[in-house]
Short mmCIF file of C-alpha atoms in Angstrom, two decimals:
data_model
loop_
_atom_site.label_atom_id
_atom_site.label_comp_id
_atom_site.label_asym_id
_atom_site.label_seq_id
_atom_site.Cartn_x
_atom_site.Cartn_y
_atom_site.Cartn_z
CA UNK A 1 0.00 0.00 0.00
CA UNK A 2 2.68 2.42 0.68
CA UNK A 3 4.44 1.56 -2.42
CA UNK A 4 1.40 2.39 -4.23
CA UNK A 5 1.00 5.33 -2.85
CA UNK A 6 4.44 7.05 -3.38
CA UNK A 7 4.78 5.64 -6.81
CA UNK A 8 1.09 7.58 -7.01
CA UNK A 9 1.99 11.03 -5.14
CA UNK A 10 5.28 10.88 -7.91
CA UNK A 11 2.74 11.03 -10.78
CA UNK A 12 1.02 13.91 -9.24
CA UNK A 13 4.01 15.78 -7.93
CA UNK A 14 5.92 15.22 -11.52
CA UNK A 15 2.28 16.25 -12.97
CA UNK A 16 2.79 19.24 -10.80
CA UNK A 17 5.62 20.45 -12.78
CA UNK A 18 2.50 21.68 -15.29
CA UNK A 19 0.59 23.75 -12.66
CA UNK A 20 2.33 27.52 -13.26
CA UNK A 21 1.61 27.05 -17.56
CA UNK A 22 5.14 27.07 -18.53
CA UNK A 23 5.96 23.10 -19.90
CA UNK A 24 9.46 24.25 -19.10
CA UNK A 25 10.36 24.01 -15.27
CA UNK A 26 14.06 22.29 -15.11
CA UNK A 27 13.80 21.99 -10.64
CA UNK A 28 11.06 21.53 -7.96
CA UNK A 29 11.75 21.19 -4.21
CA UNK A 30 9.98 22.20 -1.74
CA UNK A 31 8.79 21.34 1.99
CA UNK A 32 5.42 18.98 1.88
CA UNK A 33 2.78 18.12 3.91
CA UNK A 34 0.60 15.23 2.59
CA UNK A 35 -2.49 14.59 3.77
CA UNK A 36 -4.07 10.92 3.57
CA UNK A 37 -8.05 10.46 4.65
CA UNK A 38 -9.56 7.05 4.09
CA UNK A 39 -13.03 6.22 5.45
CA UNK A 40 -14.79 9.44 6.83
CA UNK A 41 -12.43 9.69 10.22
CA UNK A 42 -8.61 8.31 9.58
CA UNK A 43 -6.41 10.13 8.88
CA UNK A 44 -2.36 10.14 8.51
CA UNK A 45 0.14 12.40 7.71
CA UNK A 46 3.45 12.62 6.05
CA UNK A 47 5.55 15.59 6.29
CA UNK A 48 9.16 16.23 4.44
CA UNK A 49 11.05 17.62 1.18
CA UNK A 50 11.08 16.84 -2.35
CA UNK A 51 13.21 17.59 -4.74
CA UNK A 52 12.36 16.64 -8.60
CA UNK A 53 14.51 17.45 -11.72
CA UNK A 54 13.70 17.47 -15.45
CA UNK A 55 15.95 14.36 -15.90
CA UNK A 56 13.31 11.98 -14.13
CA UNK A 57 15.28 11.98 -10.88
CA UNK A 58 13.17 12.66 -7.83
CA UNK A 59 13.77 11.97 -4.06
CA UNK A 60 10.95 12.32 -1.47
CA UNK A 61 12.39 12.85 2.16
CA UNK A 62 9.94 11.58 4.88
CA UNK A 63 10.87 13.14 8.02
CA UNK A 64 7.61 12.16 10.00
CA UNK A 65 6.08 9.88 11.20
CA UNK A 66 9.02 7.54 9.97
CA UNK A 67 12.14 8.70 8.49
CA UNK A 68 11.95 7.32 4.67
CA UNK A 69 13.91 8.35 1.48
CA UNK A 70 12.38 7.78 -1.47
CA UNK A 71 14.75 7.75 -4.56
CA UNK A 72 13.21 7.27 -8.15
CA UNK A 73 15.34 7.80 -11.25
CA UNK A 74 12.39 7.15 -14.33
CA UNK A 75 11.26 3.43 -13.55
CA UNK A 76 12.98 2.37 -10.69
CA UNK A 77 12.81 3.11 -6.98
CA UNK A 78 14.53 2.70 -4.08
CA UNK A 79 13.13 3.32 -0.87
CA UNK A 80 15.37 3.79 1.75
CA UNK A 81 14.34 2.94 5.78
CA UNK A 82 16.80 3.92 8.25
CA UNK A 83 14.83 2.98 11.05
CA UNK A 84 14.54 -0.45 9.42
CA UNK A 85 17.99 -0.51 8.68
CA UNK A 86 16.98 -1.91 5.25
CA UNK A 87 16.70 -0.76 1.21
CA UNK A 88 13.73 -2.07 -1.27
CA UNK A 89 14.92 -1.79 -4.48
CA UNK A 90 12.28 -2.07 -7.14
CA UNK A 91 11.09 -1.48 -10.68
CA UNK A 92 8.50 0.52 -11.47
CA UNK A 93 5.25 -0.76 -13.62
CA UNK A 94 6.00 1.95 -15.84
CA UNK A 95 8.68 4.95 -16.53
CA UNK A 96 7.95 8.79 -15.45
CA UNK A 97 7.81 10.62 -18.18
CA UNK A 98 7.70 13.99 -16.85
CA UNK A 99 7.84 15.41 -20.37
CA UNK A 100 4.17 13.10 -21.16
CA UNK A 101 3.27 14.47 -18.28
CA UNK A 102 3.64 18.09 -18.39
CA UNK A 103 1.86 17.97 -21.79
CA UNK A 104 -1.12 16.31 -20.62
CA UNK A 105 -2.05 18.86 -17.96
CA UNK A 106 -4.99 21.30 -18.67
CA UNK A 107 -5.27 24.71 -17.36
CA UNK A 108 -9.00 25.16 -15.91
CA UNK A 109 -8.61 28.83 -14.54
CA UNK A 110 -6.30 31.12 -13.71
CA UNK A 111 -4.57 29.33 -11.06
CA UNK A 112 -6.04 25.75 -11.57
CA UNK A 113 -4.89 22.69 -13.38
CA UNK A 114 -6.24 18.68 -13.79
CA UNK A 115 -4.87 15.61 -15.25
CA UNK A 116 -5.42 12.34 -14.90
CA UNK A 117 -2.33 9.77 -15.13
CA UNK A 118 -3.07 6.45 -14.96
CA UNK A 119 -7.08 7.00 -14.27
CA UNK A 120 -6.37 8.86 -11.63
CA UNK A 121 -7.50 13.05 -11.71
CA UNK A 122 -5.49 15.53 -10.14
CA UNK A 123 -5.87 18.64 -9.21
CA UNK A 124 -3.38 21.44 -9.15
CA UNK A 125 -3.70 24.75 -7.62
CA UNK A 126 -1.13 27.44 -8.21
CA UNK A 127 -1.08 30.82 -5.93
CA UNK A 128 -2.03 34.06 -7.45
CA UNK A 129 0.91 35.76 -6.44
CA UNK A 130 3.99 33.70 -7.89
CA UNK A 131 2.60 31.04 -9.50
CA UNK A 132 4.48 28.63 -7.77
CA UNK A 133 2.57 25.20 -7.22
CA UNK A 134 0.35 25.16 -3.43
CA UNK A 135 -1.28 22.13 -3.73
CA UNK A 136 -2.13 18.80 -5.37
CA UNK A 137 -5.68 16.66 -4.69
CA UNK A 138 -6.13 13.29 -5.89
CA UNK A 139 -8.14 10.21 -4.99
CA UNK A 140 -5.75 7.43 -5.32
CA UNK A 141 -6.49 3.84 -6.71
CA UNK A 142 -8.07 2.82 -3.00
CA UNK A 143 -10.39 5.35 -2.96
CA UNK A 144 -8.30 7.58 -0.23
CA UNK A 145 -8.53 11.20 -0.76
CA UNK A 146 -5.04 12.57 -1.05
CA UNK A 147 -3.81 16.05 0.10
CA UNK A 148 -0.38 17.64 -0.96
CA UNK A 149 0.45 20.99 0.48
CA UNK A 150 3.45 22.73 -0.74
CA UNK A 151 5.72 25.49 1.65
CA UNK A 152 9.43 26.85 0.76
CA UNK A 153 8.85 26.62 -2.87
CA UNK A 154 11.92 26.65 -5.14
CA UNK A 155 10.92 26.26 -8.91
CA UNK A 156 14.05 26.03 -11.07
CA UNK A 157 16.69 26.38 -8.36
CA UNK A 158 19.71 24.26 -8.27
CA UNK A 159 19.48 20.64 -7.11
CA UNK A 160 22.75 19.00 -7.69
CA UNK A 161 22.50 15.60 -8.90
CA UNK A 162 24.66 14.32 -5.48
CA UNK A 163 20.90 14.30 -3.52
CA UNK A 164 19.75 11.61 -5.45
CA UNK A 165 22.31 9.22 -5.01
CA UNK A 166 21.66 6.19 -2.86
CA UNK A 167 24.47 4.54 -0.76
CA UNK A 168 23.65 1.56 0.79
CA UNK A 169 25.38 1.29 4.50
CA UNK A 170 27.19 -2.03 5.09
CA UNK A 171 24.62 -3.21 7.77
CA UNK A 172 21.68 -2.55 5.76
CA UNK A 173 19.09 -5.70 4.28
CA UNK A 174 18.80 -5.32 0.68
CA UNK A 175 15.11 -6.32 -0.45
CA UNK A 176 14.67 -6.62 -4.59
CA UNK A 177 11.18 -6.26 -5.24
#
């Protein structure tokens, strides 16, 4: 389940890259808060940084409740657990093609965007002010309403390619998936 739904919130955050109508961003990163209802009363959420490049490189950064890393370079992951002490290295279903997906995105107003990867819809709200991306909605393949709130925006900054390399300590369990 909580492969599904990174692998998911990737496809909506590289969908994202759409959201201020340029098909041109080269850098995201920013500080997230994601919001995960299922049912009418539970709730969870995740809070951390991303940081997503052009090149198909992205790297979510779970800080709470669990520490997790989340590399993904086009169709394969690895998701890194330190409190685990282990790696799950696996291949993705399909590759992230954030240049697919930036083209697919439709502006509905000023400062709101949908698209639907994978039949799943997203929606993408923008501020007024900058333009930089605030938010992402989604109902994901289980029916859970999905939340993504963005802070600290950074739209074509420098990410050097160093964050979203992978080294796996000695003591770690590799899992291949």
């Amino acid at each position: 389940m909580f492969y599904k739904l990174i692998i998911s919130t990737t496809l909506f955050c590289i969908s994202c890259f759409a959201a201020n109508d340029i098909k041109n961003l080269d850098s995201f990163k920013a500080s997230f808060l994601q919001v995960i209802t299922s049912g009418s009363d539970n709730v969870i959420e995740y809070k951390g940084e991303v940081f997503i490049k052009k090149s198909g490189k992205i790297l979510w950064k779970y800080k709470t409740p669990v520490v997790k890393n989340v590399y993904i370079n086009d169709n394969f992951a690895v998701v890194d657990e330190p409190e685990l002490e282990q790696a799950i290295f696996t291949q993705l279903e399909s590759e992230i093609n954030i240049i697919k997906l930036l083209n697919s995105s439709k502006k509905i107003d000023n400062n709101s965007y949908t698209t639907n990867i994978e039949d799943t819809d997203y929606m993408i709200k923008t501020s007024k002010s900058d333009d930089k991306i605030e938010f992402i909605n989604y109902k994901d393949k289980l029916e859970n309403k999905v939340e993504i709130k963005f802070s600290n925006v950074v739209q074509n900054g420098e990410i050097s390619d160093d964050i979203f390399k992978f080294t796996i300590p000695e003591h770690y369990d590799i899992i291949r998936k």
